[in-house]
């Protein structure tokens, strides 16, 4: 159930991996980046996504699980 909730946007509309788009802003729900905001850079696979995070004043490209974040914009 939590996995389904994690795939909903801020309006609680279900967003599967295929509906993610480059440049969508996301907020992390768990893991080492919890509560950070990132921008989707590229889809790696059905379960992995490259995002751009600002860490210590620099934009960093990181590959993460698509189950760890929520679309916010």
PDB file of C-alpha atoms in Angstrom:
ATOM      1  CA  UNK A   1       0.000   0.000   0.000  1.00  0.00           C
ATOM      2  CA  UNK A   2       2.813   2.430   0.866  1.00  0.00           C
ATOM      3  CA  UNK A   3       4.394   1.777  -2.521  1.00  0.00           C
ATOM      4  CA  UNK A   4       1.183   2.944  -4.227  1.00  0.00           C
ATOM      5  CA  UNK A   5       0.925   6.008  -1.992  1.00  0.00           C
ATOM      6  CA  UNK A   6       4.524   6.911  -2.848  1.00  0.00           C
ATOM      7  CA  UNK A   7       3.582   7.032  -6.538  1.00  0.00           C
ATOM      8  CA  UNK A   8       0.891   9.695  -6.016  1.00  0.00           C
ATOM      9  CA  UNK A   9       1.497  13.381  -6.626  1.00  0.00           C
ATOM     10  CA  UNK A  10       0.657  16.192  -4.197  1.00  0.00           C
ATOM     11  CA  UNK A  11      -3.028  15.956  -5.252  1.00  0.00           C
ATOM     12  CA  UNK A  12      -3.013  12.188  -4.539  1.00  0.00           C
ATOM     13  CA  UNK A  13      -3.241  11.285  -8.215  1.00  0.00           C
ATOM     14  CA  UNK A  14      -1.414   8.051  -9.062  1.00  0.00           C
ATOM     15  CA  UNK A  15       1.680   8.590 -11.209  1.00  0.00           C
ATOM     16  CA  UNK A  16       3.345   5.447 -12.530  1.00  0.00           C
ATOM     17  CA  UNK A  17       6.942   5.472 -13.743  1.00  0.00           C
ATOM     18  CA  UNK A  18       5.810   6.010 -17.328  1.00  0.00           C
ATOM     19  CA  UNK A  19       4.230   9.346 -16.367  1.00  0.00           C
ATOM     20  CA  UNK A  20       7.454  10.796 -14.960  1.00  0.00           C
ATOM     21  CA  UNK A  21       8.941  13.396 -17.235  1.00  0.00           C
ATOM     22  CA  UNK A  22      12.335  15.002 -17.472  1.00  0.00           C
ATOM     23  CA  UNK A  23      12.470  18.233 -15.476  1.00  0.00           C
ATOM     24  CA  UNK A  24       9.669  17.153 -13.085  1.00  0.00           C
ATOM     25  CA  UNK A  25      10.472  18.296  -9.559  1.00  0.00           C
ATOM     26  CA  UNK A  26      10.378  15.607  -6.895  1.00  0.00           C
ATOM     27  CA  UNK A  27      10.651  15.446  -3.126  1.00  0.00           C
ATOM     28  CA  UNK A  28      12.290  12.433  -1.480  1.00  0.00           C
ATOM     29  CA  UNK A  29      10.155  10.480   0.972  1.00  0.00           C
ATOM     30  CA  UNK A  30      12.843   8.155   2.335  1.00  0.00           C
ATOM     31  CA  UNK A  31      16.503   7.300   2.083  1.00  0.00           C
ATOM     32  CA  UNK A  32      19.531   9.580   2.475  1.00  0.00           C
ATOM     33  CA  UNK A  33      17.896  12.451   0.556  1.00  0.00           C
ATOM     34  CA  UNK A  34      14.640  12.592   2.554  1.00  0.00           C
ATOM     35  CA  UNK A  35      12.906  15.999   2.303  1.00  0.00           C
ATOM     36  CA  UNK A  36      15.309  17.231  -0.400  1.00  0.00           C
ATOM     37  CA  UNK A  37      13.955  18.466  -3.725  1.00  0.00           C
ATOM     38  CA  UNK A  38      15.468  17.308  -7.003  1.00  0.00           C
ATOM     39  CA  UNK A  39      14.739  17.513 -10.722  1.00  0.00           C
ATOM     40  CA  UNK A  40      14.365  14.388 -12.881  1.00  0.00           C
ATOM     41  CA  UNK A  41      17.180  14.327 -15.401  1.00  0.00           C
ATOM     42  CA  UNK A  42      16.749  10.968 -17.158  1.00  0.00           C
ATOM     43  CA  UNK A  43      14.918   7.669 -16.818  1.00  0.00           C
ATOM     44  CA  UNK A  44      17.434   4.863 -16.367  1.00  0.00           C
ATOM     45  CA  UNK A  45      15.049   1.902 -16.192  1.00  0.00           C
ATOM     46  CA  UNK A  46      11.596   1.008 -14.897  1.00  0.00           C
ATOM     47  CA  UNK A  47      12.848   1.281 -11.291  1.00  0.00           C
ATOM     48  CA  UNK A  48      15.811   3.709 -11.494  1.00  0.00           C
ATOM     49  CA  UNK A  49      15.889   7.422 -12.273  1.00  0.00           C
ATOM     50  CA  UNK A  50      18.698   9.973 -12.628  1.00  0.00           C
ATOM     51  CA  UNK A  51      17.965  13.164 -10.691  1.00  0.00           C
ATOM     52  CA  UNK A  52      19.789  16.443 -10.211  1.00  0.00           C
ATOM     53  CA  UNK A  53      20.272  17.427  -6.564  1.00  0.00           C
ATOM     54  CA  UNK A  54      21.862  20.513  -5.128  1.00  0.00           C
ATOM     55  CA  UNK A  55      24.370  19.294  -2.554  1.00  0.00           C
ATOM     56  CA  UNK A  56      26.690  21.758  -0.801  1.00  0.00           C
ATOM     57  CA  UNK A  57      25.980  24.435  -3.400  1.00  0.00           C
ATOM     58  CA  UNK A  58      26.676  22.228  -6.427  1.00  0.00           C
ATOM     59  CA  UNK A  59      24.275  20.394  -8.709  1.00  0.00           C
ATOM     60  CA  UNK A  60      24.981  16.661  -8.535  1.00  0.00           C
ATOM     61  CA  UNK A  61      23.552  13.902 -10.742  1.00  0.00           C
ATOM     62  CA  UNK A  62      22.455  10.853  -8.723  1.00  0.00           C
ATOM     63  CA  UNK A  63      20.749   7.584  -9.714  1.00  0.00           C
ATOM     64  CA  UNK A  64      17.958   6.663  -7.278  1.00  0.00           C
ATOM     65  CA  UNK A  65      15.020   4.306  -6.930  1.00  0.00           C
ATOM     66  CA  UNK A  66      11.803   5.670  -8.408  1.00  0.00           C
ATOM     67  CA  UNK A  67      10.010   4.460  -5.252  1.00  0.00           C
ATOM     68  CA  UNK A  68      11.824   6.978  -3.054  1.00  0.00           C
ATOM     69  CA  UNK A  69      10.187  10.188  -4.223  1.00  0.00           C
ATOM     70  CA  UNK A  70       6.950  12.012  -4.906  1.00  0.00           C
ATOM     71  CA  UNK A  71       6.253  14.342  -7.823  1.00  0.00           C
ATOM     72  CA  UNK A  72       5.684  17.885  -6.554  1.00  0.00           C
ATOM     73  CA  UNK A  73       5.522  19.911  -9.776  1.00  0.00           C
TER      74      UNK A  73
END
